[in-house]
Short mmCIF file of C-alpha atoms and ligand atoms in Angstrom, two decimals:
data_model
loop_
_atom_site.label_atom_id
_atom_site.label_comp_id
_atom_site.label_asym_id
_atom_site.label_seq_id
_atom_site.Cartn_x
_atom_site.Cartn_y
_atom_site.Cartn_z
CA MET A 1 -8.64 32.89 4.14
CA LYS A 2 -9.54 31.12 7.68
CA GLU A 3 -7.77 27.78 7.41
CA GLU A 4 -10.14 24.89 8.85
CA LYS A 5 -8.61 22.93 11.66
CA LEU A 6 -7.71 19.35 11.39
CA LEU A 7 -7.42 18.47 15.11
CA ILE A 8 -9.99 19.64 17.72
CA ASP A 9 -8.78 18.99 21.77
CA GLY A 10 -6.86 16.20 20.38
CA LYS A 11 -9.01 14.45 17.92
CA ARG A 12 -9.03 14.17 14.40
CA LEU A 13 -12.11 15.11 12.50
CA ASP A 14 -13.14 11.51 11.71
CA GLY A 15 -13.06 11.11 15.65
CA ARG A 16 -9.59 9.32 15.79
CA SER A 17 -6.62 10.02 18.38
CA PRO A 18 -3.34 11.16 16.33
CA GLU A 19 -1.81 7.80 16.66
CA GLN A 20 -4.63 5.88 15.59
CA LEU A 21 -5.29 3.92 12.53
CA ARG A 22 -8.49 3.69 10.64
CA GLU A 23 -10.71 0.64 10.35
CA ILE A 24 -8.91 -1.67 8.49
CA GLN A 25 -10.88 -4.36 6.87
CA MET A 26 -8.92 -7.42 4.60
CA LYS A 27 -10.53 -10.05 2.49
CA LEU A 28 -8.73 -12.62 0.39
CA SER A 29 -10.00 -13.99 -3.25
CA ALA A 30 -11.66 -10.63 -4.02
CA VAL A 31 -11.43 -11.53 -7.87
CA ASN A 32 -12.03 -14.89 -9.17
CA ARG A 33 -9.98 -14.97 -12.41
CA ALA A 34 -6.60 -14.62 -10.41
CA ASN A 35 -3.91 -16.38 -8.64
CA GLY A 36 -4.35 -14.47 -5.77
CA SER A 37 -5.93 -11.28 -4.71
CA ALA A 38 -7.06 -9.41 -1.74
CA GLU A 39 -9.49 -6.27 -1.00
CA VAL A 40 -7.97 -4.27 1.43
CA LYS A 41 -10.06 -0.94 3.06
CA PHE A 42 -8.77 1.70 5.25
CA GLY A 43 -11.31 3.68 6.14
CA LYS A 44 -13.30 4.60 2.81
CA THR A 45 -10.15 3.75 0.91
CA THR A 46 -10.38 0.84 -1.07
CA ALA A 47 -7.89 -1.35 -2.92
CA VAL A 48 -8.65 -4.55 -4.80
CA ALA A 49 -5.57 -6.18 -5.72
CA SER A 50 -4.59 -9.32 -8.00
CA VAL A 51 -1.68 -11.58 -8.95
CA HIS A 52 -1.41 -13.15 -12.24
CA GLY A 53 1.76 -16.19 -12.53
CA PRO A 54 4.24 -16.71 -12.19
CA ARG A 55 3.60 -17.56 -15.64
CA ALA A 56 5.78 -17.64 -18.58
CA LEU A 57 6.61 -14.41 -20.52
CA TYR A 58 6.01 -13.58 -23.70
CA PRO A 59 7.50 -11.96 -26.26
CA ARG A 60 10.29 -13.88 -25.34
CA PHE A 61 12.76 -11.07 -25.85
CA LEU A 62 10.98 -9.48 -22.46
CA GLN A 63 12.42 -12.45 -20.45
CA GLU A 64 15.52 -12.51 -17.83
CA SER A 65 17.57 -15.61 -18.39
CA ASP A 66 18.67 -15.49 -14.64
CA THR A 67 15.45 -14.14 -12.81
CA GLY A 68 11.90 -14.04 -12.82
CA ILE A 69 10.54 -10.13 -12.95
CA LEU A 70 7.53 -8.52 -11.15
CA ARG A 71 5.43 -6.16 -13.01
CA VAL A 72 2.50 -3.48 -11.46
CA ARG A 73 -0.33 -1.42 -12.60
CA TYR A 74 -1.90 1.00 -10.26
CA ASN A 75 -4.82 2.36 -10.98
CA MET A 76 -7.09 4.69 -9.86
CA ALA A 77 -10.99 4.41 -11.35
CA PRO A 78 -12.58 7.29 -12.33
CA PHE A 79 -15.26 7.01 -9.81
CA SER A 80 -12.71 6.99 -6.81
CA VAL A 81 -13.07 10.19 -6.37
CA VAL A 82 -15.38 12.91 -5.90
CA ASP A 83 -14.63 14.85 -8.92
CA ARG A 84 -14.41 11.68 -11.55
CA LYS A 85 -10.80 11.33 -12.71
CA SER A 86 -9.52 11.08 -15.96
CA PRO A 87 -9.51 7.70 -16.67
CA GLY A 88 -5.97 5.76 -18.02
CA PRO A 89 -2.41 5.94 -16.92
CA ASP A 90 -1.07 9.51 -15.86
CA ARG A 91 2.38 10.13 -14.51
CA ARG A 92 0.94 9.82 -10.50
CA SER A 93 -0.12 6.36 -11.44
CA THR A 94 3.05 5.50 -13.44
CA GLU A 95 5.06 6.85 -10.36
CA ILE A 96 2.65 4.76 -7.85
CA SER A 97 3.01 1.64 -10.01
CA LYS A 98 6.82 1.75 -9.91
CA VAL A 99 7.35 2.53 -5.82
CA THR A 100 4.71 -0.32 -5.63
CA ARG A 101 6.92 -2.80 -7.33
CA LEU A 102 10.06 -1.83 -5.48
CA ALA A 103 8.24 -1.82 -2.37
CA LEU A 104 7.03 -5.36 -3.02
CA GLU A 105 10.42 -6.67 -5.02
CA PRO A 106 12.63 -7.49 -2.17
CA THR A 107 10.22 -9.92 -0.72
CA ILE A 108 10.05 -12.15 -3.68
CA PHE A 109 12.28 -15.15 -4.56
CA LEU A 110 12.19 -13.94 -8.23
CA GLU A 111 15.80 -15.69 -8.76
CA ASP A 112 13.78 -19.03 -8.73
CA PHE A 113 11.90 -17.90 -11.47
CA PRO A 114 13.98 -17.17 -14.88
CA LYS A 115 12.31 -16.29 -17.80
CA VAL A 116 8.85 -15.66 -15.75
CA THR A 117 6.71 -12.98 -14.96
CA ILE A 118 4.47 -12.09 -11.88
CA ASP A 119 1.73 -9.42 -12.78
CA GLY A 120 0.20 -7.54 -10.00
CA PHE A 121 -2.88 -4.95 -10.66
CA VAL A 122 -4.17 -2.68 -8.22
CA GLU A 123 -7.43 -1.14 -8.61
CA ILE A 124 -8.77 2.04 -6.24
CA ILE A 125 -12.46 1.60 -6.07
CA GLU A 126 -12.54 4.37 -3.25
CA ALA A 127 -9.76 6.76 -2.74
CA ASP A 128 -9.57 8.74 0.37
CA GLY A 129 -6.15 9.03 1.29
CA SER A 130 -3.40 6.69 1.76
CA THR A 131 -4.02 4.65 -1.82
CA ARG A 132 -0.33 3.38 -2.50
CA VAL A 133 -0.47 2.02 1.17
CA THR A 134 -3.30 0.43 0.93
CA GLY A 135 -2.41 -1.07 -2.34
CA ILE A 136 0.90 -2.08 -1.25
CA ASN A 137 -0.86 -4.38 1.55
CA ALA A 138 -3.22 -5.58 -0.93
CA LEU A 139 -0.70 -6.74 -3.18
CA SER A 140 1.26 -8.29 -0.71
CA LEU A 141 -1.53 -10.32 0.57
CA SER A 142 -2.56 -11.35 -3.10
CA LEU A 143 0.98 -12.29 -3.68
CA ALA A 144 1.06 -14.80 -0.62
CA SER A 145 -2.31 -15.67 -1.33
CA ALA A 146 -0.88 -16.86 -4.88
CA GLY A 147 1.51 -19.32 -3.48
CA VAL A 148 4.28 -17.14 -4.69
CA PRO A 149 7.40 -18.03 -2.70
CA MET A 150 7.96 -14.61 -0.14
CA LYS A 151 11.05 -14.00 2.44
CA ASP A 152 8.04 -12.04 4.50
CA LEU A 153 4.86 -9.96 3.94
CA VAL A 154 5.02 -6.57 3.25
CA ALA A 155 3.30 -4.15 5.42
CA SER A 156 2.20 -0.38 4.76
CA CYS A 157 1.07 2.84 6.35
CA SER A 158 1.02 6.18 6.05
CA VAL A 159 2.64 8.70 8.83
CA GLY A 160 2.67 12.56 8.70
CA LYS A 161 1.84 15.79 10.35
CA ILE A 162 -1.00 18.10 11.01
CA ASP A 163 -1.66 21.09 13.17
CA GLY A 164 1.91 20.74 14.54
CA THR A 165 1.33 17.07 15.59
CA LEU A 166 2.10 13.32 14.42
CA ILE A 167 -0.33 11.16 13.55
CA VAL A 168 -0.65 7.85 11.11
CA ASP A 169 -2.72 6.76 8.39
CA LEU A 170 -3.82 9.87 6.55
CA ASN A 171 -7.48 10.41 5.02
CA GLY A 172 -7.67 12.43 2.20
CA LYS A 173 -8.59 15.98 3.92
CA GLU A 174 -5.56 15.09 6.57
CA ASP A 175 -3.47 14.10 3.20
CA ASN A 176 -4.35 17.48 1.07
CA ASN A 177 -3.77 19.40 4.01
CA SER A 178 -0.79 17.95 5.95
CA GLU A 179 2.44 19.54 7.07
CA ALA A 180 3.96 16.48 5.80
CA ASP A 181 3.50 13.31 4.91
CA MET A 182 5.63 9.92 4.22
CA ALA A 183 4.36 6.68 2.89
CA VAL A 184 6.21 3.87 4.23
CA ALA A 185 6.34 -0.07 3.76
CA MET A 186 8.28 -2.69 5.81
CA LEU A 187 9.25 -6.53 5.84
CA PRO A 188 8.55 -6.42 9.22
CA ASN A 189 9.88 -9.90 10.04
CA LYS A 190 13.28 -8.92 8.27
CA GLY A 191 13.24 -5.27 9.92
CA LEU A 192 14.03 -3.98 6.24
CA ILE A 193 12.06 -0.81 4.86
CA SER A 194 11.22 -1.16 0.64
CA LEU A 195 9.21 2.30 0.40
CA LEU A 196 10.04 5.56 2.12
CA GLN A 197 8.39 8.65 0.46
CA MET A 198 8.42 11.87 2.23
CA ASP A 199 6.74 15.42 1.66
CA GLY A 200 7.13 18.37 3.34
CA ALA A 201 9.23 19.59 6.51
CA LEU A 202 10.46 18.01 9.23
CA THR A 203 13.26 18.10 11.79
CA LYS A 204 15.26 14.71 12.37
CA GLU A 205 13.74 14.42 15.53
CA GLU A 206 10.22 13.89 14.13
CA ILE A 207 11.44 12.25 11.28
CA LEU A 208 12.90 9.41 13.68
CA LYS A 209 9.36 9.72 15.82
CA LEU A 210 7.50 9.14 12.73
CA LEU A 211 9.69 6.19 11.87
CA GLN A 212 8.64 4.64 14.97
CA LEU A 213 5.06 5.33 14.82
CA ALA A 214 4.91 3.62 11.27
CA LYS A 215 6.78 0.51 12.80
CA GLU A 216 4.09 -0.16 15.30
CA SER A 217 1.59 1.06 12.74
CA CYS A 218 2.93 -1.49 10.47
CA MET A 219 3.56 -4.26 12.99
CA GLN A 220 -0.46 -4.10 13.60
CA ILE A 221 -1.12 -4.39 10.06
CA TYR A 222 1.46 -7.47 9.85
CA GLU A 223 -0.66 -9.24 12.39
CA MET A 224 -3.83 -8.83 10.47
CA GLN A 225 -2.21 -10.21 7.37
CA LYS A 226 -0.92 -13.27 9.09
CA LYS A 227 -4.15 -13.62 10.66
CA ILE A 228 -6.43 -13.52 7.28
CA LEU A 229 -3.81 -15.68 5.56
CA LYS A 230 -3.70 -18.14 8.64
CA ASP A 231 -7.69 -18.37 8.35
CA SER A 232 -7.79 -19.08 4.82
CA TYR A 233 -6.22 -22.22 5.20
CA LYS A 234 -8.12 -23.12 7.91
CA GLY A 235 -11.26 -23.01 5.77
CA GLU A 236 -12.38 -20.34 7.91
P1 LIG B 301 -1.74 8.75 -1.89
O1 LIG B 301 -3.21 7.84 -2.30
O2 LIG B 301 -0.98 7.24 -1.76
O3 LIG B 301 -1.85 9.31 -0.59
P2 LIG B 301 -1.35 10.82 -3.21
O4 LIG B 301 -0.83 11.73 -2.14
O5 LIG B 301 -0.91 11.34 -4.65
O6 LIG B 301 -1.21 9.23 -2.71
O7 LIG B 301 -2.91 11.18 -3.02
C1 LIG B 301 -3.23 11.60 -1.94
C2 LIG B 301 -5.14 11.57 -2.40
O8 LIG B 301 -5.40 12.99 -2.71
C3 LIG B 301 -5.09 10.46 -3.02
O9 LIG B 301 -5.58 9.27 -1.67
C4 LIG B 301 -6.92 10.95 -2.99
O10 LIG B 301 -7.76 10.80 -1.84
C5 LIG B 301 -6.63 12.41 -3.59
N1 LIG B 301 -6.34 12.19 -5.07
C6 LIG B 301 -5.38 11.60 -5.74
N2 LIG B 301 -5.25 12.07 -6.74
C7 LIG B 301 -6.52 12.19 -7.32
C8 LIG B 301 -7.25 13.23 -8.49
N3 LIG B 301 -6.81 12.54 -9.50
N4 LIG B 301 -8.48 13.63 -8.38
C9 LIG B 301 -8.98 13.66 -6.90
N5 LIG B 301 -8.29 13.01 -5.75
C10 LIG B 301 -6.92 12.69 -6.26
#
């Protein structure tokens, strides 16, 4: 079987250069009944996130006496992919829920909220690659807009390798046919990485270059996140 090329004359199939993000859209208050919420689109990939709390955690035996907890549920809607996905949790969504929580936990002053929970939900409305990082960006914005005290925002993106070339922000086709892909989340101001997942084979030099590309992309995303939050306080 002849493999389809993903790069033609240095351009990707959607017309992007290797180091170019898709068009990114961010919107706050995407959900009415939440303390904070946001919708983030990376190209066609669409994540809606909401935050409920901080609120007292019941049943009481779940409470931690010296800290609050963050609970996260990531869910891909059945209609988010071309072939309908069977509804409900599966191994993949359980794992992504966990890594999303771990990507965001370090930025929250949870120790200031004993016995309390903050509940975060990520719904993938349309999936075209890089859904976990899109969801993390949406949940980070939702936490901030809910007024949850945070040390930094969390900005997240994917990077990878197609046809021997290092790229940023993989779409669905690239994700499924890549030689390697990496999901990264950062606390840009703190200079910390809170998510780093990699599939495929890469040299040490390629990994370092991809981390640099991820950092540059996360900084662009971070600037957009800051702008939309600042604008919301201006009433714009
Ligand atoms: P991520 O979405 O974070 O990149 P994966 O690497 O697991 O996570 O998935 C890559 C892409 O594959 C998704 O963004 C989506 O476009 C597609 N995909 C994932 N799960 C399914 C599924 N159950 N049915 C159809 N497509 C899927």
